[in-house]
Short mmCIF file of C-alpha atoms and ligand atoms in Angstrom, two decimals:
data_model
loop_
_atom_site.label_atom_id
_atom_site.label_comp_id
_atom_site.label_asym_id
_atom_site.label_seq_id
_atom_site.Cartn_x
_atom_site.Cartn_y
_atom_site.Cartn_z
CA MET A 1 51.59 -2.28 6.66
CA PRO A 2 48.34 -2.44 4.70
CA GLY A 3 46.48 -2.70 8.00
CA SER A 4 47.71 0.70 9.32
CA PRO A 5 44.94 2.56 11.17
CA HIS A 6 44.36 5.09 8.36
CA LEU A 7 43.74 2.22 5.90
CA LYS A 8 41.34 0.07 7.98
CA PHE A 9 37.88 0.74 6.60
CA ASN A 10 35.12 -1.47 8.02
CA TYR A 11 32.86 -0.43 5.14
CA PHE A 12 34.04 -3.45 3.13
CA ALA A 13 32.74 -6.13 5.53
CA GLY A 14 30.72 -8.74 3.65
CA ARG A 15 32.19 -7.94 0.22
CA LYS A 16 33.59 -10.84 -1.79
CA LEU A 17 36.95 -10.90 -3.52
CA HIS A 18 38.49 -13.60 -5.66
CA LEU A 19 42.29 -13.79 -5.48
CA GLY A 20 44.29 -15.44 -8.27
CA VAL A 21 47.90 -16.28 -7.39
CA CYS A 22 50.55 -17.07 -10.05
CA GLY A 23 53.97 -18.69 -9.85
CA SER A 24 56.37 -16.04 -8.61
CA VAL A 25 58.64 -15.77 -5.61
CA ALA A 26 56.46 -12.82 -4.55
CA ALA A 27 53.47 -15.18 -4.15
CA PHE A 28 54.00 -15.30 -0.38
CA LYS A 29 53.03 -11.62 -0.18
CA THR A 30 49.43 -12.54 -1.05
CA LEU A 31 49.20 -14.30 2.33
CA GLU A 32 49.68 -10.99 4.16
CA LEU A 33 47.10 -9.37 1.88
CA LEU A 34 44.63 -12.18 2.59
CA ARG A 35 45.15 -11.67 6.31
CA VAL A 36 44.41 -7.95 6.06
CA TRP A 37 41.39 -8.34 3.76
CA LYS A 38 40.02 -10.83 6.29
CA THR A 39 40.42 -8.32 9.15
CA LEU A 40 38.11 -6.00 7.16
CA GLY A 41 35.52 -8.80 6.97
CA ILE A 42 36.02 -9.42 3.23
CA THR A 43 35.30 -12.97 2.04
CA VAL A 44 38.24 -14.15 -0.07
CA SER A 45 38.26 -17.18 -2.37
CA VAL A 46 41.54 -18.19 -4.02
CA THR A 47 42.87 -19.88 -7.14
CA LEU A 48 46.51 -20.94 -7.25
CA THR A 49 47.96 -21.73 -10.66
CA ALA A 50 50.01 -24.94 -10.91
CA ALA A 51 53.20 -22.82 -10.78
CA ALA A 52 51.92 -20.89 -7.75
CA ARG A 53 51.47 -24.18 -5.87
CA GLU A 54 55.26 -24.68 -6.18
CA PHE A 55 55.72 -21.52 -4.05
CA VAL A 56 52.70 -21.54 -1.68
CA THR A 57 50.15 -24.17 -0.69
CA PRO A 58 46.34 -24.21 -0.58
CA LEU A 59 46.63 -25.02 3.13
CA SER A 60 48.33 -21.66 3.82
CA TYR A 61 45.33 -19.79 2.37
CA LEU A 62 42.74 -22.01 4.07
CA SER A 63 44.56 -21.55 7.39
CA LEU A 64 44.33 -17.77 7.00
CA GLY A 65 40.58 -17.92 6.35
CA ALA A 66 40.14 -18.27 2.55
CA SER A 67 36.57 -19.40 1.91
CA LYS A 68 37.67 -21.83 -0.83
CA VAL A 69 40.85 -22.69 -2.75
CA TYR A 70 40.23 -23.89 -6.29
CA GLY A 71 42.27 -26.61 -7.95
CA GLU A 72 42.86 -27.23 -11.64
CA MET A 73 40.12 -27.47 -14.27
CA LEU A 74 38.63 -30.95 -14.41
CA ASP A 75 40.09 -31.78 -10.96
CA GLY A 76 37.36 -33.13 -8.72
CA ASP A 77 33.68 -33.20 -9.59
CA ASP A 78 32.93 -29.45 -9.47
CA VAL A 79 32.40 -29.02 -13.22
CA PHE A 80 31.38 -25.36 -13.00
CA ALA A 81 34.17 -24.20 -10.67
CA HIS A 82 35.58 -22.02 -13.46
CA LEU A 83 32.33 -19.98 -13.43
CA GLU A 84 32.03 -19.48 -9.68
CA PRO A 85 34.09 -16.31 -9.09
CA GLY A 86 32.19 -14.65 -11.96
CA ARG A 87 28.93 -15.48 -10.16
CA LEU A 88 29.94 -14.93 -6.55
CA ALA A 89 32.75 -12.39 -6.30
CA ASP A 90 32.37 -8.60 -6.37
CA ALA A 91 35.87 -8.22 -7.85
CA MET A 92 38.92 -10.24 -8.83
CA ALA A 93 42.63 -9.55 -8.15
CA ILE A 94 45.41 -11.49 -9.89
CA LEU A 95 48.88 -11.24 -8.39
CA PRO A 96 51.74 -11.61 -8.72
CA ALA A 97 50.72 -11.67 -12.41
CA THR A 98 53.53 -13.39 -14.30
CA ALA A 99 54.31 -12.60 -17.95
CA SER A 100 52.58 -15.82 -18.97
CA ALA A 101 49.48 -15.07 -16.87
CA VAL A 102 49.28 -11.56 -18.40
CA SER A 103 49.61 -13.11 -21.84
CA ARG A 104 46.89 -15.71 -21.16
CA LEU A 105 44.54 -13.02 -19.81
CA ALA A 106 45.13 -10.79 -22.84
CA ALA A 107 44.57 -13.70 -25.23
CA GLY A 108 41.33 -14.77 -23.50
CA ASP A 109 42.86 -18.20 -22.92
CA ALA A 110 40.71 -20.61 -20.89
CA SER A 111 42.98 -23.64 -20.79
CA GLU A 112 43.68 -23.45 -17.04
CA MET A 113 41.51 -22.57 -14.06
CA LEU A 114 42.64 -19.01 -13.23
CA SER A 115 42.46 -17.60 -16.76
CA ALA A 116 39.16 -19.39 -17.37
CA GLN A 117 37.75 -17.86 -14.18
CA ALA A 118 38.96 -14.40 -15.26
CA LEU A 119 37.36 -14.87 -18.68
CA ALA A 120 34.07 -15.84 -17.07
CA CYS A 121 34.11 -12.89 -14.64
CA ASP A 122 32.66 -9.56 -15.72
CA ARG A 123 33.24 -7.83 -12.36
CA PRO A 124 36.06 -5.29 -11.83
CA LYS A 125 39.44 -7.00 -12.21
CA LEU A 126 42.96 -6.06 -11.26
CA ILE A 127 46.40 -7.41 -12.08
CA ALA A 128 49.62 -6.64 -10.22
CA PRO A 129 52.42 -7.92 -12.48
CA ALA A 130 55.80 -9.11 -11.19
CA MET A 131 58.57 -10.39 -13.45
CA HIS A 132 62.13 -9.74 -14.61
CA PRO A 133 62.49 -6.08 -15.79
CA ARG A 134 63.33 -7.14 -19.37
CA MET A 135 60.22 -9.34 -19.47
CA TRP A 136 58.16 -6.40 -18.15
CA LEU A 137 59.59 -3.97 -20.72
CA ASN A 138 59.25 -6.44 -23.57
CA PRO A 139 56.81 -5.01 -26.15
CA ALA A 140 54.78 -8.23 -25.93
CA THR A 141 54.08 -7.73 -22.19
CA GLN A 142 53.53 -3.99 -22.64
CA ALA A 143 51.04 -4.63 -25.46
CA ASN A 144 49.23 -7.25 -23.36
CA CYS A 145 48.92 -4.83 -20.44
CA LYS A 146 47.71 -2.05 -22.73
CA LEU A 147 45.04 -4.37 -24.12
CA LEU A 148 43.98 -5.43 -20.62
CA ARG A 149 43.74 -1.76 -19.54
CA GLU A 150 41.60 -1.00 -22.58
CA ARG A 151 39.35 -3.87 -21.54
CA GLY A 152 38.87 -2.36 -18.09
CA PHE A 153 41.51 -4.17 -16.02
CA HIS A 154 43.23 -2.07 -13.35
CA VAL A 155 46.98 -2.56 -13.62
CA VAL A 156 49.06 -1.94 -10.49
CA GLU A 157 52.45 -1.47 -12.11
CA PRO A 158 55.51 -3.28 -10.77
CA ALA A 159 57.89 -1.33 -8.56
CA PHE A 160 61.51 -0.42 -9.31
CA GLY A 161 64.29 -2.07 -7.34
CA ARG A 162 66.35 -5.24 -7.05
CA THR A 163 64.55 -8.28 -8.44
CA ALA A 164 64.91 -11.85 -7.15
CA CYS A 165 67.68 -12.60 -9.69
CA GLY A 166 69.74 -9.69 -8.33
CA GLU A 167 69.22 -7.27 -11.23
CA GLU A 168 67.84 -3.74 -10.93
CA GLY A 169 64.83 -2.35 -12.76
CA GLN A 170 61.04 -2.28 -12.84
CA GLY A 171 59.63 -5.71 -12.11
CA ARG A 172 59.15 -6.22 -8.39
CA LEU A 173 55.59 -6.73 -7.19
CA ALA A 174 54.17 -3.30 -6.25
CA ASP A 175 54.05 -2.23 -2.60
CA ILE A 176 51.31 -4.43 -1.13
CA ARG A 177 49.66 -1.33 0.38
CA GLU A 178 49.09 -0.08 -3.21
CA ILE A 179 47.58 -3.44 -4.19
CA TYR A 180 45.46 -3.58 -1.05
CA LEU A 181 44.02 -0.11 -1.73
CA ALA A 182 43.54 -0.77 -5.45
CA THR A 183 41.37 -3.78 -4.54
CA LEU A 184 39.36 -1.69 -2.06
CA ARG A 185 38.94 0.99 -4.74
CA MET A 186 37.32 -1.63 -7.00
CA LEU A 187 34.85 -2.42 -4.21
CA ALA A 188 34.12 1.17 -3.11
CA PRO A 189 31.30 3.41 -4.36
CA ALA A 190 32.58 6.08 -6.78
CA ASP A 191 30.39 8.72 -5.15
CA LEU A 192 33.15 11.35 -4.94
CA ALA A 193 34.15 10.91 -8.59
CA GLY A 194 34.43 14.18 -10.47
CA ARG A 195 35.55 16.12 -7.36
CA THR A 196 39.04 17.40 -6.75
CA LEU A 197 39.88 17.51 -3.07
CA LEU A 198 42.55 19.62 -1.41
CA ILE A 199 43.34 18.27 2.04
CA THR A 200 45.77 19.49 4.70
CA ALA A 201 47.08 16.99 7.24
CA GLY A 202 49.50 16.68 10.13
CA PRO A 203 51.24 19.29 12.24
CA THR A 204 53.42 22.17 11.13
CA ARG A 205 56.89 22.85 12.48
CA GLU A 206 57.96 26.39 13.12
CA PHE A 207 61.73 26.53 13.44
CA TRP A 208 63.36 29.11 15.68
CA ASP A 209 66.91 28.13 14.76
CA GLY A 210 68.63 25.59 12.52
CA VAL A 211 67.49 22.55 14.56
CA ARG A 212 64.79 23.56 17.06
CA PHE A 213 61.13 24.11 16.41
CA VAL A 214 57.69 24.72 17.93
CA SER A 215 55.02 22.12 16.99
CA ASN A 216 52.23 19.90 18.41
CA PRO A 217 51.60 16.13 18.78
CA SER A 218 49.43 15.69 15.64
CA PHE A 219 50.64 12.96 13.27
CA GLY A 220 48.13 13.39 10.50
CA LEU A 221 46.15 10.19 10.94
CA MET A 222 42.69 11.76 10.56
CA GLY A 223 43.73 13.73 7.47
CA ALA A 224 45.43 10.70 5.92
CA ALA A 225 42.31 8.58 6.52
CA LEU A 226 40.09 11.25 4.93
CA ALA A 227 42.43 11.57 1.94
CA VAL A 228 42.51 7.79 1.36
CA ALA A 229 38.74 7.39 1.86
CA ALA A 230 38.03 10.16 -0.66
CA TRP A 231 40.48 8.65 -3.16
CA LEU A 232 38.92 5.18 -2.76
CA ARG A 233 35.55 6.80 -3.49
CA GLY A 234 36.76 8.28 -6.76
CA ALA A 235 37.97 11.78 -5.86
CA GLU A 236 41.15 13.24 -7.28
CA VAL A 237 43.13 14.12 -4.15
CA LYS A 238 45.91 16.64 -3.48
CA ALA A 239 47.32 16.28 0.02
CA VAL A 240 49.48 18.94 1.65
CA CYS A 241 51.15 17.09 4.49
CA GLY A 242 53.01 18.22 7.57
CA PRO A 243 55.84 16.11 9.04
CA GLY A 244 54.96 12.57 10.14
CA THR A 245 51.77 12.28 8.05
CA PRO A 246 51.37 8.56 7.24
CA TRP A 247 51.98 6.91 3.89
CA LEU A 248 49.52 7.72 1.09
CA PRO A 249 49.02 5.78 -2.16
CA ALA A 250 50.79 7.00 -5.30
CA GLY A 251 47.40 7.93 -6.81
CA ILE A 252 47.21 10.83 -4.35
CA GLU A 253 49.29 13.87 -5.22
CA ARG A 254 51.28 14.54 -2.06
CA ILE A 255 53.29 17.64 -1.16
CA ASN A 256 55.30 17.52 2.04
CA VAL A 257 55.73 20.79 3.89
CA GLU A 258 57.08 21.87 7.26
CA SER A 259 55.86 25.33 8.23
CA ALA A 260 52.43 26.99 8.05
CA ALA A 261 53.82 29.44 5.46
CA GLU A 262 54.86 26.51 3.21
CA MET A 263 51.48 24.82 3.77
CA LEU A 264 49.65 28.00 2.80
CA ALA A 265 51.74 28.45 -0.36
CA ALA A 266 51.08 24.84 -1.49
CA CYS A 267 47.36 25.21 -0.76
CA GLN A 268 47.09 28.52 -2.63
CA ASN A 269 48.67 26.84 -5.60
CA PHE A 270 46.17 23.94 -5.61
CA TRP A 271 42.97 25.66 -4.49
CA PRO A 272 41.83 27.22 -7.82
CA SER A 273 41.73 23.75 -9.42
CA CYS A 274 39.86 22.09 -6.52
CA SER A 275 36.15 21.79 -5.82
CA LEU A 276 36.48 20.74 -2.21
CA GLY A 277 38.79 21.67 0.67
CA CYS A 278 39.19 19.68 3.85
CA PHE A 279 41.41 21.29 6.46
CA THR A 280 42.48 18.74 9.05
CA ALA A 281 46.02 20.00 9.67
CA ALA A 282 46.96 21.06 13.18
CA VAL A 283 48.58 24.25 11.96
CA CYS A 284 50.65 26.05 14.61
CA ASP A 285 48.88 29.28 15.38
CA TYR A 286 52.18 31.05 16.08
CA ARG A 287 55.69 30.98 14.73
CA PRO A 288 58.91 32.37 16.18
CA LEU A 289 59.48 35.98 15.25
CA GLU A 290 63.14 35.32 14.55
CA GLN A 291 64.28 32.29 12.57
CA GLY A 292 67.91 31.55 11.83
CA ALA A 293 69.44 28.83 9.73
CA GLU A 294 72.17 28.16 12.31
CA LYS A 295 71.92 26.25 15.58
CA LEU A 296 72.00 28.84 18.35
CA LYS A 297 74.59 27.93 20.97
CA LYS A 298 73.53 27.70 24.60
CA GLU A 299 76.31 30.15 25.45
CA TRP A 300 74.65 32.74 23.17
CA LEU A 301 71.14 32.04 24.44
CA GLY A 302 72.05 32.17 28.13
CA ASP A 303 69.69 31.07 30.92
CA SER A 304 65.90 31.08 30.42
CA PRO A 305 65.85 32.54 26.92
CA VAL A 306 62.56 34.06 25.79
CA LEU A 307 61.03 33.03 22.47
CA ARG A 308 59.01 35.77 20.80
CA LEU A 309 56.13 34.52 18.64
CA THR A 310 54.06 36.07 15.89
CA ASN A 311 50.77 35.00 14.25
CA ASN A 312 50.74 32.38 11.52
CA PRO A 313 48.36 32.68 8.57
CA ASP A 314 45.01 30.90 8.99
CA ILE A 315 45.00 28.64 5.93
CA ALA A 316 41.37 27.50 6.11
CA ALA A 317 40.20 31.11 6.57
CA ALA A 318 42.43 32.44 3.78
CA LEU A 319 41.12 29.88 1.28
CA GLY A 320 37.58 30.30 2.64
CA ARG A 321 37.77 33.97 1.62
CA LEU A 322 38.72 32.93 -1.93
CA LYS A 323 35.98 30.27 -2.15
CA THR A 324 33.69 30.43 -5.19
CA GLU A 325 30.06 29.21 -5.45
CA ALA A 326 31.31 25.94 -6.92
CA GLN A 327 33.72 25.20 -4.05
CA HIS A 328 32.99 23.71 -0.62
CA SER A 329 35.11 23.51 2.48
CA ILE A 330 35.23 21.42 5.64
CA VAL A 331 37.13 22.56 8.71
CA PHE A 332 38.00 20.79 11.94
CA ALA A 333 37.57 22.08 15.45
CA ALA A 334 39.23 20.70 18.53
CA GLU A 335 37.24 21.84 21.53
CA THR A 336 37.35 21.32 25.27
CA SER A 337 33.85 22.75 25.96
CA ASN A 338 30.75 24.19 24.19
CA ILE A 339 31.36 22.14 21.04
CA ARG A 340 28.28 23.41 19.20
CA GLN A 341 28.57 27.16 19.83
CA ASN A 342 32.28 27.16 19.07
CA ALA A 343 31.81 25.06 15.94
CA ILE A 344 29.15 27.40 14.58
CA LYS A 345 31.47 30.39 15.15
CA LYS A 346 34.22 28.52 13.29
CA LEU A 347 31.92 27.92 10.29
CA ALA A 348 31.45 31.67 9.98
CA SER A 349 35.05 32.74 10.65
CA LYS A 350 36.41 30.30 8.04
CA ASN A 351 33.50 30.65 5.59
CA ALA A 352 33.16 26.83 5.67
CA ASP A 353 30.23 24.59 4.76
CA MET A 354 30.77 21.93 7.39
CA VAL A 355 32.71 21.69 10.62
CA VAL A 356 33.89 18.46 12.21
CA ALA A 357 34.27 19.01 15.92
CA ASN A 358 35.92 16.75 18.43
CA MET A 359 36.20 17.05 22.17
CA VAL A 360 39.92 16.87 22.81
CA GLY A 361 41.06 15.67 26.18
CA LYS A 362 38.52 12.82 26.20
CA PRO A 363 40.21 9.37 26.18
CA GLY A 364 40.43 7.91 22.66
CA VAL A 365 39.73 11.23 20.90
CA GLY A 366 41.89 13.61 18.89
CA PHE A 367 45.69 13.96 18.76
CA GLU A 368 47.86 10.84 19.07
CA SER A 369 44.83 8.55 19.14
CA GLU A 370 43.83 5.86 16.62
CA SER A 371 40.14 6.45 17.28
CA ASN A 372 37.96 9.53 17.25
CA GLN A 373 34.48 10.72 18.11
CA VAL A 374 33.13 13.71 16.26
CA THR A 375 30.05 15.87 15.83
CA ILE A 376 29.49 17.25 12.34
CA ILE A 377 27.73 20.58 12.04
CA ARG A 378 26.52 22.15 8.81
CA LYS A 379 25.95 25.77 7.94
CA ASN A 380 22.20 25.42 8.66
CA GLY A 381 22.98 24.25 12.21
CA GLU A 382 22.09 20.60 11.52
CA ALA A 383 24.26 18.33 13.67
CA THR A 384 25.22 14.67 13.23
CA GLU A 385 26.98 12.87 16.04
CA LEU A 386 29.11 9.92 15.00
CA PRO A 387 29.91 7.10 17.40
CA MET A 388 33.46 6.56 18.66
CA SER A 389 35.37 4.41 16.15
CA GLY A 390 38.68 4.00 14.33
CA LYS A 391 39.80 7.11 12.42
CA ALA A 392 39.45 5.39 9.03
CA ASP A 393 35.81 4.63 9.81
CA VAL A 394 35.17 8.13 11.09
CA ALA A 395 36.67 9.43 7.81
CA TRP A 396 34.39 7.19 5.75
CA ARG A 397 31.32 8.40 7.70
CA ILE A 398 32.33 12.07 7.34
CA TRP A 399 32.20 11.67 3.55
CA ASP A 400 28.81 9.90 3.90
CA VAL A 401 27.47 12.88 5.85
CA PHE A 402 29.00 15.36 3.39
CA LEU A 403 27.34 13.58 0.45
CA ASN A 404 23.98 12.83 2.08
CA PRO A 405 22.78 15.75 4.16
O1 C5P B 1 40.90 28.32 14.61
P1 C5P B 1 41.21 26.87 14.82
O2 C5P B 1 42.66 26.57 14.83
O3 C5P B 1 40.51 26.27 15.99
O4 C5P B 1 40.56 26.18 13.54
C1 C5P B 1 40.78 24.86 13.21
C2 C5P B 1 40.58 24.67 11.75
O5 C5P B 1 41.27 25.67 11.01
C3 C5P B 1 41.15 23.37 11.26
O6 C5P B 1 40.39 22.97 10.15
C4 C5P B 1 42.57 23.74 10.88
O7 C5P B 1 43.09 22.85 9.91
C5 C5P B 1 42.38 25.12 10.30
N1 C5P B 1 43.51 26.03 10.53
C6 C5P B 1 44.26 26.48 9.47
N2 C5P B 1 45.29 27.37 9.65
C7 C5P B 1 45.60 27.80 10.88
C8 C5P B 1 44.86 27.34 12.00
C9 C5P B 1 43.83 26.45 11.79
O8 C5P B 1 43.99 26.07 8.32
N3 C5P B 1 46.59 28.64 11.06
#
């Protein structure tokens, strides 16, 4: 769902988006997007093309909180309605963009309301095309999209799969989470642009036989929120994810790993090309000394078997040792007491620039929780306490603190 906790950033409250809907069976998906944009406090105005009104009605959008639904050009007495989104909106999203809508946009056509509004809008614009795969692959559509890209449109490409007519190929409207985030990216500050972030997220699993492992309850929500927030703000992001880490947009390079050893290897591979490291993963500190590929039978193990553990590598510390002058790192600390003293020790032991400490055990904080409350401490001892809020908001504020000491 686009409204998953790692994607719910309150930063966008008060921003204005204009949504253009075209005539496609996927038009109903814009209603879910409208609902989620509204939960972020975004004001959404809407234009339905004549064909779109055959699939969805203005009333549906007004019922879900659209600020205005525009009709056709020359309908009613609002003679400048075609100029309004260009004056009022911060960005414009057109979806599902049919082949004819893409063609009208590329041609600069102004013969109907939606394309006239797009022509009169010089804010960031996005299209998410949806059409039959042969129409999508047709050189005419491809050339139109290329032209629109060159003119600054963001194009969220259609997804592969079965289309409404029962054929297979690329043509389905993209995952609405991708469209949702692409619209937020248009509205976000690009203050992390130019940085390449390596982030670790989620737990690790340390197997002691073919099917059993040692792990912890982390599910990677904080790391996923930080990865998405950084990507929305313009960073290139490489995420090394333990099992269960939530969905991330395709724009983030994601590597799934299981054990700490695999996580370390993936991180070592990425680190030389990154300028920033953020280590949120709940890496298991120990792994079983013996690991077999087979399931060990209870008859072999006997009663009360003893599991012998050995130390896992400390990924944040290992990369901290390799850190150059041009690289920065942020580590996390889960504490049950003496947050500050322990956090300062962690800065030194991991050669980090910033530590984000949370008091685990407090209700609503840490593992398995959708909210968090953290204290951020820098190398010079300066501390910033953030209020308790959703993890996506905490992530957004962590990047604010990182950027604005
Ligand atoms: O030492 P401690 O586990 O408390 O440190 C937590 C920080 O170190 C977190 O940022 C965590 O992601 C990172 N860490 C790591 N590799 C480990 C253990 C912790 O990267 N083996």
